[in-house]
mmCIF file of C-alpha atoms and ligand atoms in Angstrom:
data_model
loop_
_atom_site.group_PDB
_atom_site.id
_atom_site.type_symbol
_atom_site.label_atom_id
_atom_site.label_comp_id
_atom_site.label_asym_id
_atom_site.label_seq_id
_atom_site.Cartn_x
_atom_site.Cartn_y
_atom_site.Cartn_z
ATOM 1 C CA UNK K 1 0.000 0.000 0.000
ATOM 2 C CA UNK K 2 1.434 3.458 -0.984
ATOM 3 C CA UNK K 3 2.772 5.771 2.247
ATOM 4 C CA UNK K 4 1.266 8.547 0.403
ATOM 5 C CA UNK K 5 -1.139 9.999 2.935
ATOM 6 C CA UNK K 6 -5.015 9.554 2.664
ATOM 7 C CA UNK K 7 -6.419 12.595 1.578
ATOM 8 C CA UNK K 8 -10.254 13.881 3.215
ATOM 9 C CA UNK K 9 -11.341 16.569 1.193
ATOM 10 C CA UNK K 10 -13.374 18.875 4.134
ATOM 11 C CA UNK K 11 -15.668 22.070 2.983
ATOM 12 C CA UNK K 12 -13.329 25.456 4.173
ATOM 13 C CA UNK K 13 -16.000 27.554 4.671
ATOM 14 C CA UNK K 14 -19.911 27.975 4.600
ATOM 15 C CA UNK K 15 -22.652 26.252 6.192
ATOM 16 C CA UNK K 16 -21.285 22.545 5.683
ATOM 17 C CA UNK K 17 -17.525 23.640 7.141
ATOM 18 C CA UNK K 18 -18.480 23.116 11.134
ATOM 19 C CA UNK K 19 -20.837 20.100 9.995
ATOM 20 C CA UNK K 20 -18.198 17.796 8.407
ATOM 21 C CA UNK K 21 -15.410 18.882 11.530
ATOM 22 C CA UNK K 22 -17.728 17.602 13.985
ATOM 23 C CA UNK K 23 -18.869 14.398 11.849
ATOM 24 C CA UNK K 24 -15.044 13.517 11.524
ATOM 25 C CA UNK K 25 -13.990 14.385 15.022
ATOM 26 C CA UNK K 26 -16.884 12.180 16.810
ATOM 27 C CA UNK K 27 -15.552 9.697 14.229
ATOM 28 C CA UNK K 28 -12.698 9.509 15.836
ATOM 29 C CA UNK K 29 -10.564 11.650 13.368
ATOM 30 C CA UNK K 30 -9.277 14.389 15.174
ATOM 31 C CA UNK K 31 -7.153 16.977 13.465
ATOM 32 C CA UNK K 32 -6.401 21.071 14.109
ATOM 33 C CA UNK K 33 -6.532 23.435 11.214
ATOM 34 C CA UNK K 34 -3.924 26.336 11.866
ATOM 35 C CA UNK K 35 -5.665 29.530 10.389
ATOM 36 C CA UNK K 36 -5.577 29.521 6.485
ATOM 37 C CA UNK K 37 -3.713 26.110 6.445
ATOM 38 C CA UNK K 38 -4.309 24.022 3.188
ATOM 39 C CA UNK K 39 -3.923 20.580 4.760
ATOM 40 C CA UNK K 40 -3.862 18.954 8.711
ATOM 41 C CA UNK K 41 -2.894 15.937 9.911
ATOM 42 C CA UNK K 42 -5.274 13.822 11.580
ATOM 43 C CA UNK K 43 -3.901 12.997 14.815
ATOM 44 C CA UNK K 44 -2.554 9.070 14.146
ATOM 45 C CA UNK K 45 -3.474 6.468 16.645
ATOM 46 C CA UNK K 46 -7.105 5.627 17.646
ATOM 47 C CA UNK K 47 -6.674 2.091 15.851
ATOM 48 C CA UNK K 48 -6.419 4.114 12.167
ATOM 49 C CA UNK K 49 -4.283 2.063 9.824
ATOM 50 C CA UNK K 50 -2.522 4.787 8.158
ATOM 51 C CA UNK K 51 -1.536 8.338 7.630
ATOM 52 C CA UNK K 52 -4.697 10.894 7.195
ATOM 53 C CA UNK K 53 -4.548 14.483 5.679
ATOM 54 C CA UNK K 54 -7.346 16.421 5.745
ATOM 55 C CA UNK K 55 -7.627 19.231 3.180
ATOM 56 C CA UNK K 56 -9.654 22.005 3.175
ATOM 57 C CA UNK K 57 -11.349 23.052 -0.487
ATOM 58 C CA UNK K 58 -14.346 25.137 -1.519
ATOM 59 C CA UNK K 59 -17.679 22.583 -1.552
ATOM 60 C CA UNK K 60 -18.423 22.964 -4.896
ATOM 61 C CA UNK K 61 -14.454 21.523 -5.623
ATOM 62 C CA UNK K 62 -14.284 19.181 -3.684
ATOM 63 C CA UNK K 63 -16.048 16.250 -6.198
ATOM 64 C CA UNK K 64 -14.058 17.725 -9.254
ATOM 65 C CA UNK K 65 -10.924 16.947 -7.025
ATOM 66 C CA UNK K 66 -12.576 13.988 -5.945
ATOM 67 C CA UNK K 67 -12.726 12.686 -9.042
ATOM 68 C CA UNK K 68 -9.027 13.741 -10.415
ATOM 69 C CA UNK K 69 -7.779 11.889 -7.455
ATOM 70 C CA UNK K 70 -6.798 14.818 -5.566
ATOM 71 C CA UNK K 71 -8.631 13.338 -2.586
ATOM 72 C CA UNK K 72 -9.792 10.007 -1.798
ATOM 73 C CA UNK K 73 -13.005 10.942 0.084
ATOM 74 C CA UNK K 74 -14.748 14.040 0.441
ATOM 75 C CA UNK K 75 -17.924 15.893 2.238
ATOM 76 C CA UNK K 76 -19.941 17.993 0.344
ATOM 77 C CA UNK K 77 -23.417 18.565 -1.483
ATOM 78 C CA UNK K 78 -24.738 15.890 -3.746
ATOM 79 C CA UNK K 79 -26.171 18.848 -5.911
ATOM 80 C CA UNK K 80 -22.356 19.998 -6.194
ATOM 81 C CA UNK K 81 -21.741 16.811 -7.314
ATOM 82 C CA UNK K 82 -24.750 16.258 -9.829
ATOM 83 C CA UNK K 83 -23.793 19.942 -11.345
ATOM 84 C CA UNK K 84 -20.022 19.006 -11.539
ATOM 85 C CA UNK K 85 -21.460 15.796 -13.687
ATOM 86 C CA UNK K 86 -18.727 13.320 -12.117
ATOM 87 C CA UNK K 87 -21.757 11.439 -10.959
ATOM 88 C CA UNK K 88 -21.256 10.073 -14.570
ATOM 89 C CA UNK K 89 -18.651 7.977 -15.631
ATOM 90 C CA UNK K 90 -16.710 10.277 -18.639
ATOM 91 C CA UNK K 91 -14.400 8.824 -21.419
ATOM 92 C CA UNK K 92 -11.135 7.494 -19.173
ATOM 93 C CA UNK K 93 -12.542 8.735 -15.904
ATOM 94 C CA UNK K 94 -15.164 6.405 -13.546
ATOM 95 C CA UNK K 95 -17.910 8.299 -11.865
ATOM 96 C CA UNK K 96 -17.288 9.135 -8.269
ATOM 97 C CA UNK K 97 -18.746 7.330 -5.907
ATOM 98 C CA UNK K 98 -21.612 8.179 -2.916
ATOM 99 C CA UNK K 99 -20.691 6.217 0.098
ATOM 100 C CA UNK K 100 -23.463 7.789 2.260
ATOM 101 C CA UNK K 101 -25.834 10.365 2.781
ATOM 102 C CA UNK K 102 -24.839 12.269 6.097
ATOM 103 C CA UNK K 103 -28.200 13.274 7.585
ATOM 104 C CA UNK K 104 -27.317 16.722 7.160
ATOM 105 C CA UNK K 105 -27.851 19.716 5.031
ATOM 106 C CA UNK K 106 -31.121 18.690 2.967
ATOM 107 C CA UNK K 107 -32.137 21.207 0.247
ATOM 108 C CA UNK K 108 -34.332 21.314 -2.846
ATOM 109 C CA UNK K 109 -33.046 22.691 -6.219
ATOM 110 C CA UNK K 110 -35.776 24.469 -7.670
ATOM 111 C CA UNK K 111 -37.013 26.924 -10.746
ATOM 112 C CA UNK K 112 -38.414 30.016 -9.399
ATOM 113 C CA UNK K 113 -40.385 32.507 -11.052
ATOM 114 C CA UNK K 114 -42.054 36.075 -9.146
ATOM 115 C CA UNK K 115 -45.124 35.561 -7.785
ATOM 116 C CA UNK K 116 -47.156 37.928 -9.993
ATOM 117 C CA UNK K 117 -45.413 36.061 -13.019
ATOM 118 C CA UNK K 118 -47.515 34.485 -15.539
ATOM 119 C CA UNK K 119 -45.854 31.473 -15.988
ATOM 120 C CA UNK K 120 -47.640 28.004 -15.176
ATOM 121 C CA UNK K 121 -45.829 25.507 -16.792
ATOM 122 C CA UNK K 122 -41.812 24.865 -17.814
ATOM 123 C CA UNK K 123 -42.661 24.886 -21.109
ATOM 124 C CA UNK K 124 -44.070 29.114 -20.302
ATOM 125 C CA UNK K 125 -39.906 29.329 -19.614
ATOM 126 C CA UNK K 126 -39.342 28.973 -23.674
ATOM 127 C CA UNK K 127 -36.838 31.724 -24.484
ATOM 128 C CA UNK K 128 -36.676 33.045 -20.698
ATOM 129 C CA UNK K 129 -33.330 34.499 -19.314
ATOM 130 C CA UNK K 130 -32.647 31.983 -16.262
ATOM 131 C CA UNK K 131 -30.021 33.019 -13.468
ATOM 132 C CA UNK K 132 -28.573 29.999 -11.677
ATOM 133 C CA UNK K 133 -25.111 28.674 -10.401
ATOM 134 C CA UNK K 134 -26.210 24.931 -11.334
ATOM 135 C CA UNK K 135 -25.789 25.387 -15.236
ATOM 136 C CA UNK K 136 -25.600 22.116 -15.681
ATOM 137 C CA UNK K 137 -28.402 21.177 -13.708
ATOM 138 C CA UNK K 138 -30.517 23.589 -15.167
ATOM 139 C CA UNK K 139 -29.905 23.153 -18.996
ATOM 140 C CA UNK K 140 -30.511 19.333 -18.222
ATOM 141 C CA UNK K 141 -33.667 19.872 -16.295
ATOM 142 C CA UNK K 142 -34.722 22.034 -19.555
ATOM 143 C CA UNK K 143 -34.034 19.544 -21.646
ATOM 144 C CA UNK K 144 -36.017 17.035 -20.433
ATOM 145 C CA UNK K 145 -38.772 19.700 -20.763
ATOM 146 C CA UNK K 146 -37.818 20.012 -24.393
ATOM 147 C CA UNK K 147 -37.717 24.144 -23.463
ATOM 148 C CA UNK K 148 -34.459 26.575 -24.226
ATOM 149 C CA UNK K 149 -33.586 29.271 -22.259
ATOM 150 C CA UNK K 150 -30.422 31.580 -22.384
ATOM 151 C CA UNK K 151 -28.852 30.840 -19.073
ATOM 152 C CA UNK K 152 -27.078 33.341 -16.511
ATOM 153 C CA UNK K 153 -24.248 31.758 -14.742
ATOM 154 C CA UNK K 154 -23.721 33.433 -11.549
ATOM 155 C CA UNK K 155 -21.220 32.336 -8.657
ATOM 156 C CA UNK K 156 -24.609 33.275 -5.750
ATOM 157 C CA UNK K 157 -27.139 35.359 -4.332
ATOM 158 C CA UNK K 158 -29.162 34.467 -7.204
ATOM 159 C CA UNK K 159 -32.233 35.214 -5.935
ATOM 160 C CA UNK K 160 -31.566 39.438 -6.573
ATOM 161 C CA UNK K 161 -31.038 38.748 -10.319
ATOM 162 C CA UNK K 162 -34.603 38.946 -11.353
ATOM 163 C CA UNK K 163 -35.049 42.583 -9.260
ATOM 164 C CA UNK K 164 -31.945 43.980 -11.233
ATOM 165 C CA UNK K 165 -33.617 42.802 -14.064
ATOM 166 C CA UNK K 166 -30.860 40.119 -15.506
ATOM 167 C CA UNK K 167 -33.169 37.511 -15.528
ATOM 168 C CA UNK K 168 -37.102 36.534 -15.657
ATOM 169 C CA UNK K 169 -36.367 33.307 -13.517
ATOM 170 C CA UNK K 170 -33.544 31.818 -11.428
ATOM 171 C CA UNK K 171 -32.603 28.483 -10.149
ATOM 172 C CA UNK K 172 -31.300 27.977 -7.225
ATOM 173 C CA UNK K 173 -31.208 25.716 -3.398
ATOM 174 C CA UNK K 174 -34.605 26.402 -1.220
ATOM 175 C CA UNK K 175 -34.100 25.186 2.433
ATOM 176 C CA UNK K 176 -36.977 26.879 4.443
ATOM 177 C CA UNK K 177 -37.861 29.602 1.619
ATOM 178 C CA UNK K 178 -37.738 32.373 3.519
ATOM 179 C CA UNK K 179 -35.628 33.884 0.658
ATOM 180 C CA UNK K 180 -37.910 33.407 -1.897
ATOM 181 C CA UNK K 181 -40.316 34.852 0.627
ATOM 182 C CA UNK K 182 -38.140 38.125 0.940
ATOM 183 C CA UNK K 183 -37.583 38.306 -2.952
ATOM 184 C CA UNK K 184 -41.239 37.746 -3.623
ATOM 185 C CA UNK K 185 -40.791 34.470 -5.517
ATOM 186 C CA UNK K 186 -42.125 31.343 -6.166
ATOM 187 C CA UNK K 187 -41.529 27.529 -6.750
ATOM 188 C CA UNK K 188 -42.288 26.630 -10.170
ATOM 189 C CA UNK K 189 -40.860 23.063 -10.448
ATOM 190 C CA UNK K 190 -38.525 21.049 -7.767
ATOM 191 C CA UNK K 191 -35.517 19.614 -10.012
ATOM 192 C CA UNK K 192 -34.517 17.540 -6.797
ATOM 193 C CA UNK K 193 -33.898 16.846 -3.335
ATOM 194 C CA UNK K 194 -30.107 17.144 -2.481
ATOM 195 C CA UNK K 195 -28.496 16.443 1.275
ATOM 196 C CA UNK K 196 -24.694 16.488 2.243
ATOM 197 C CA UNK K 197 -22.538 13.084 0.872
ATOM 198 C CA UNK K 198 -19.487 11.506 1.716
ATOM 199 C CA UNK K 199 -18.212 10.491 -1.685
ATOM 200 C CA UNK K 200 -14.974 8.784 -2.845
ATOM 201 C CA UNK K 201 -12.537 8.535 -5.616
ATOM 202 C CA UNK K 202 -13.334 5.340 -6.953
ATOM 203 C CA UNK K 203 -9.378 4.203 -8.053
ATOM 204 C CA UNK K 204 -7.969 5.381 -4.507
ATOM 205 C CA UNK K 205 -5.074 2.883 -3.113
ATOM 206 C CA UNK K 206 -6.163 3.329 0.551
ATOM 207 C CA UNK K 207 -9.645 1.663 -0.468
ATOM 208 C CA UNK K 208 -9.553 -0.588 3.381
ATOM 209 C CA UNK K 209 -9.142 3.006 4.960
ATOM 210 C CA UNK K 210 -11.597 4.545 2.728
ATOM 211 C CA UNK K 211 -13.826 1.335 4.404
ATOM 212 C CA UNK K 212 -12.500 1.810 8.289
ATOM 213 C CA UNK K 213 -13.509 5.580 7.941
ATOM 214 C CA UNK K 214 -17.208 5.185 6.055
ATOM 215 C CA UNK K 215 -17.546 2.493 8.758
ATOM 216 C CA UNK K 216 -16.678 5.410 11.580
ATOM 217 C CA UNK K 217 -19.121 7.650 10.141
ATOM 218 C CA UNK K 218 -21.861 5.353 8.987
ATOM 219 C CA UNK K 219 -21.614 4.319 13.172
ATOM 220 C CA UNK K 220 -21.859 8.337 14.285
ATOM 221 C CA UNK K 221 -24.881 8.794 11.291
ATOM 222 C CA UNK K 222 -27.054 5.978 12.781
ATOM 223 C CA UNK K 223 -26.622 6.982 16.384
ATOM 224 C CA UNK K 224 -27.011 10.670 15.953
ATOM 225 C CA UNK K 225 -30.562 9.225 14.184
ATOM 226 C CA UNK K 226 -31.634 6.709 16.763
ATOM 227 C CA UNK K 227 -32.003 6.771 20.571
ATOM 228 C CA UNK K 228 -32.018 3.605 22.455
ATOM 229 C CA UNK K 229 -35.379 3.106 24.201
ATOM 230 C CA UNK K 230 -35.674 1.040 27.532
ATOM 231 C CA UNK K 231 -38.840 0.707 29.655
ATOM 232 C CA UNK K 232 -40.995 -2.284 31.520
ATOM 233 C CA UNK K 233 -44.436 -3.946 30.518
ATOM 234 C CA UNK K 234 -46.954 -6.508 31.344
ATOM 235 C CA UNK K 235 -45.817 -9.706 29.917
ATOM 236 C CA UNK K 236 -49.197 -9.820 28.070
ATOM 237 C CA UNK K 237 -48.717 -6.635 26.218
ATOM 238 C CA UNK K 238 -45.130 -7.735 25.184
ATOM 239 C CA UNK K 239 -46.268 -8.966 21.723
ATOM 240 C CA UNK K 240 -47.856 -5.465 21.046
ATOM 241 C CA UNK K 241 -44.985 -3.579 22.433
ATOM 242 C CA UNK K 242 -42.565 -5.442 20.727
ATOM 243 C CA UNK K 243 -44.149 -4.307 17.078
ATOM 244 C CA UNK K 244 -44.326 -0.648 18.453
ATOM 245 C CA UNK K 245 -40.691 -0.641 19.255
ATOM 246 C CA UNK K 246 -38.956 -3.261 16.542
ATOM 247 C CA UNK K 247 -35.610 -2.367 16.714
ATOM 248 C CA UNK K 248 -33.490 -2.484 14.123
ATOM 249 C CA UNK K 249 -33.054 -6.247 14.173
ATOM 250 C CA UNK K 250 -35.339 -7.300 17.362
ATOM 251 C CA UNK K 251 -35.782 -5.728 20.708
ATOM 252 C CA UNK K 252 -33.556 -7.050 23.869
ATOM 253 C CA UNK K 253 -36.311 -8.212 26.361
ATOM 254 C CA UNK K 254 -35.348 -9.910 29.749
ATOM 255 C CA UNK K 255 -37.528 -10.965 32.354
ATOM 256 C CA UNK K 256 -37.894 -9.379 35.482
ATOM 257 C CA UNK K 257 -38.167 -10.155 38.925
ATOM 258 C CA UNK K 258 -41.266 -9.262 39.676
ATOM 259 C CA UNK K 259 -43.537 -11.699 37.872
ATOM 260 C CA UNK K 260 -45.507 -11.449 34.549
ATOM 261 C CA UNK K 261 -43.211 -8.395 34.055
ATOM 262 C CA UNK K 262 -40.625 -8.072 30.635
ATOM 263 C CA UNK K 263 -38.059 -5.179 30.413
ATOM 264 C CA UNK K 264 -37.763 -4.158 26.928
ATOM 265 C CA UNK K 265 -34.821 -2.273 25.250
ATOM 266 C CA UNK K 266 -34.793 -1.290 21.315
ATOM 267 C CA UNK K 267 -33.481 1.587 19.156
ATOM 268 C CA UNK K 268 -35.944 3.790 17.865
ATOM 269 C CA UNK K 269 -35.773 7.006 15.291
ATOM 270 C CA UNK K 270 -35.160 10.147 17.547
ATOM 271 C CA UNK K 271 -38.275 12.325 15.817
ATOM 272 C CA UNK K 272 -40.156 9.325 16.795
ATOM 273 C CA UNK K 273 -39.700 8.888 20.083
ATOM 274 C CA UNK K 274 -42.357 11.141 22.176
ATOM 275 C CA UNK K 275 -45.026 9.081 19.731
ATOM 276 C CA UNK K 276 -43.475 5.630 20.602
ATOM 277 C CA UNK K 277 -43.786 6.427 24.254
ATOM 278 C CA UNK K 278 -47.014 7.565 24.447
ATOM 279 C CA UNK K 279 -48.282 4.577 22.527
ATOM 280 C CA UNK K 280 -46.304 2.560 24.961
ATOM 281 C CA UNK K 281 -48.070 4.171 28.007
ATOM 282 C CA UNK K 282 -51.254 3.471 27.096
ATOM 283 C CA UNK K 283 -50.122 -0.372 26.801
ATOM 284 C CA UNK K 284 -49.527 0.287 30.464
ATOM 285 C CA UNK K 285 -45.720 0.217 30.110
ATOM 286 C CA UNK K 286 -44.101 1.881 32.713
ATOM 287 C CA UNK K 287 -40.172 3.239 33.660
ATOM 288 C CA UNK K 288 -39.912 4.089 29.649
ATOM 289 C CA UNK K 289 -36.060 5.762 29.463
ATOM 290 C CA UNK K 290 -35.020 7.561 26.646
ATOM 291 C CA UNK K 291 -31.057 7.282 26.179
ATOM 292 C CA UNK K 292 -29.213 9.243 24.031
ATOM 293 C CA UNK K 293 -26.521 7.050 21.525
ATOM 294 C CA UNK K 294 -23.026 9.007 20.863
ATOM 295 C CA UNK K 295 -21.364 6.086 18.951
ATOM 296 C CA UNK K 296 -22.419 2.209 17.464
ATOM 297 C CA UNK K 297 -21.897 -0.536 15.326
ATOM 298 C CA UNK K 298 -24.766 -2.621 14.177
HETATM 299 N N1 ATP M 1 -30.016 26.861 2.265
HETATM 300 C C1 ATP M 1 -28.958 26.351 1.653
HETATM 301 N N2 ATP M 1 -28.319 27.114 0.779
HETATM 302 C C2 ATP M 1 -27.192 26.644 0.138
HETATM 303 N N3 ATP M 1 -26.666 25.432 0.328
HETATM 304 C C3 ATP M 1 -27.318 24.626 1.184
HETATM 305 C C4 ATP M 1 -28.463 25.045 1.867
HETATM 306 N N4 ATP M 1 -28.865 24.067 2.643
HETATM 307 C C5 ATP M 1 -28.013 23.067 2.452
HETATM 308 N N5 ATP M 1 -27.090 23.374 1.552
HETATM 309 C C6 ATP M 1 -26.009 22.490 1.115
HETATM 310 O O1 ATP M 1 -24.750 23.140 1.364
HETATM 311 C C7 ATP M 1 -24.014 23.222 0.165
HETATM 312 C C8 ATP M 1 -23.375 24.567 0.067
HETATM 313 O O2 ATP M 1 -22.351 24.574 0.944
HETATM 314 P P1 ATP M 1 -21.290 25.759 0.709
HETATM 315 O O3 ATP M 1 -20.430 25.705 1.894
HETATM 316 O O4 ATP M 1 -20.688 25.707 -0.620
HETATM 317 O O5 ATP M 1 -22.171 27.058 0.555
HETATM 318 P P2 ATP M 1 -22.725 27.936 1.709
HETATM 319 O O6 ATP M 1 -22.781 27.183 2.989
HETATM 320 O O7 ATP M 1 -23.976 28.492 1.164
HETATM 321 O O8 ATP M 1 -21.578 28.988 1.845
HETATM 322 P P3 ATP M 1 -21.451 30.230 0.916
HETATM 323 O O9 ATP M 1 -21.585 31.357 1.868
HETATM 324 O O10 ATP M 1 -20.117 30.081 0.273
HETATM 325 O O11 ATP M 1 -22.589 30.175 -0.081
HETATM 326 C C9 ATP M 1 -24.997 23.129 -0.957
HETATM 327 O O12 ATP M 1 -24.363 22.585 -2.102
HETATM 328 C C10 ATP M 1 -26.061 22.223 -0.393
HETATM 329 O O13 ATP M 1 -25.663 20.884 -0.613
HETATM 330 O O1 PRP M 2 -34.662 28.592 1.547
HETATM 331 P P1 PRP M 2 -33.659 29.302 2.420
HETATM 332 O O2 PRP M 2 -33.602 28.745 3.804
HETATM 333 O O3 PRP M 2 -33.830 30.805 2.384
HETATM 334 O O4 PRP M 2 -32.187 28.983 1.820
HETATM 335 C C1 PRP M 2 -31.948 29.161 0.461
HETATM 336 C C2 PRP M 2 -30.882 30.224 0.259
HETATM 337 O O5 PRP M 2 -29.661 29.766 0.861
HETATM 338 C C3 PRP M 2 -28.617 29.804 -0.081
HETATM 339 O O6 PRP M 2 -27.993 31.046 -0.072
HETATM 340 P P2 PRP M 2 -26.817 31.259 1.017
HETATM 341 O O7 PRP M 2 -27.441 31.565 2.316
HETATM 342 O O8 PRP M 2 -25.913 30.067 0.968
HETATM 343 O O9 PRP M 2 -26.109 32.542 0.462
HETATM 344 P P3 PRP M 2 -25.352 32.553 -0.962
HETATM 345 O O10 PRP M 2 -26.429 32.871 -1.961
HETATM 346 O O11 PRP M 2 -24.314 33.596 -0.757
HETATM 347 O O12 PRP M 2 -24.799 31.172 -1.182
HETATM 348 C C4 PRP M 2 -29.300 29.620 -1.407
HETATM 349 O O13 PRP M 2 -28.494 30.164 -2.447
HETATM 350 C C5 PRP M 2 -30.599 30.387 -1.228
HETATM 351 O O14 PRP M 2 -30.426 31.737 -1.518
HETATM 352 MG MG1 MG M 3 -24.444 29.576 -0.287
#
């Protein structure tokens, strides 16, 4: 195996920058960026088998540099990575691959249009100006509507280009829409549903690495989605309980002392929870403990 270091490719800046630092540090891969520092070494030990840098890129490079090799694995935006089109594979160069989605930073690219616009369908876009800074995306999305538009590529704040009169539609990434709200615009058409990815190069040489770290985070994904669920109920309800509270392969029940009693423990979804217990109580369950999971393996 090559000493060359593995490279993470980690988001600089922006809204995903904090996200992935955490993600890798409760995996276990802890590193400290010196101010503008290019690269960091993740501290070695902590049963890694091998050499770790950690680089830190702009999102929207980090799956063209995924895909060059420049990094092995990366976190960004699986809309960066449908708009840099290495989700394809190209001539001499594989598509990149999408380990796992990272339960974080969920968006919607969409085609917007003023509200007091007349246009109802994508085909009413037919020789519109459309600002965006997914090109790619966009002329795509048009073409499967059969519709052309001249397109304005901007770098951001998109949203502004139809006031200063560049463009009769944009698109761009709605979280909550409260900036379409502000700019008086609407949702014409969703193009898709995007979340933050951990992708990698698919011809790295550290590929049992690339494994032991997806492992790491898959483990921190799960258990920042699931708390673990323990509580007590009448042996006759245990049938009933058991198909509120599955599990993820069955639930851990043990007898207890005092008789005709079970005590039940199973992961459940966190934004499930309050629902699960309430439908427990009212099987007469009782001592129903929430516990919060930092780290597992399943
Ligand atoms: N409301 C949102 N706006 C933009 N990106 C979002 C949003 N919600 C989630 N994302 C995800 O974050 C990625 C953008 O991260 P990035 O760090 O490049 O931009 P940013 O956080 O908006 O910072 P910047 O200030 O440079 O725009 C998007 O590609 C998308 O996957
Ligand atoms: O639906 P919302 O919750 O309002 O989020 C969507 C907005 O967030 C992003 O802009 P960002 O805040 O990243 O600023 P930018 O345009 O400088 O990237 C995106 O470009 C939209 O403008
Ligand atoms: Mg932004």
């Amino acid at each position: 195996m090559s000493n060359e270091p593995l490279r993470i490719g980690v988001p600089s800046k922006g809204r995903l920058s904090e996200l992935a630092a955490e993600l890798l540090a409760d995996a276990g891969l802890k590193y400290r960026r010196q101010d503008r520092d290019l690269f960091a070494r993740v501290k070695a030990g902590g049963g890694l088998d091998g050499p770790i840098d950690v680089t830190f890129l702009r999102t929207d490079d980090i799956p063209v540099l995924c895909a060059e090799g420049a990094i092995d694995i990366g976190v960004t935006g699986s809309d960066l990575v449908e708009e840099a089109g290495v989700n394809k594979a190209v001539a001499d160069r594989p598509a990149v691959v999408t380990r796992m989605p990272l339960s974080m930073g969920g968006c919607r690219l969409a085609v917007c249009v003023p509200d007091a616009s007349p246009v109802v369908t994508p085909k009413d876009l037919a020789g519109d100006r459309i600002a965006t800074s997914f090109p790619h995306v966009t002329r795509a999305y048009l073409n499967s509507h059969g519709v052309s538009c001249h397109i304005v590529e901007l770098t951001g704040s998109v949203e502004v280009m139809i006031a200063l009169g560049v463009a009769d539609a944009i698109v761009d990434l709605v979280e909550t829409g409260s900036t379409l709200a502000a700019n008086k615009l609407r949702i014409l058409d969703t193009i898709g549903s995007y979340e933050t990815v951990l992708i990698q190069n698919p011809a790295t040489k550290h590929g049992a690495l690339c494994d032991q770290i997806a492992r790491r985070i898959e483990g921190v994904i799960i258990a920042r989605g699931y708390s673990l669920l323990e509580y007590n109920v009448p042996e006759e309800s245990l049938a009933e309980a058991e198909k509120i509270t599955p599990g993820f392969s069955s639930p851990t029940v043990n007898r207890l002392e005092e008789q005709g009693w079970c005590a039940v423990r199973a992961m459940v979804k966190r934004g499930e929870v309050i629902g699960v217990m309430e439908r427990l109580e009212k099987l007469g369950a009782r001592a129903i403990l929430e516990t919060a999971i930092k780290n597992c393996r399943l």
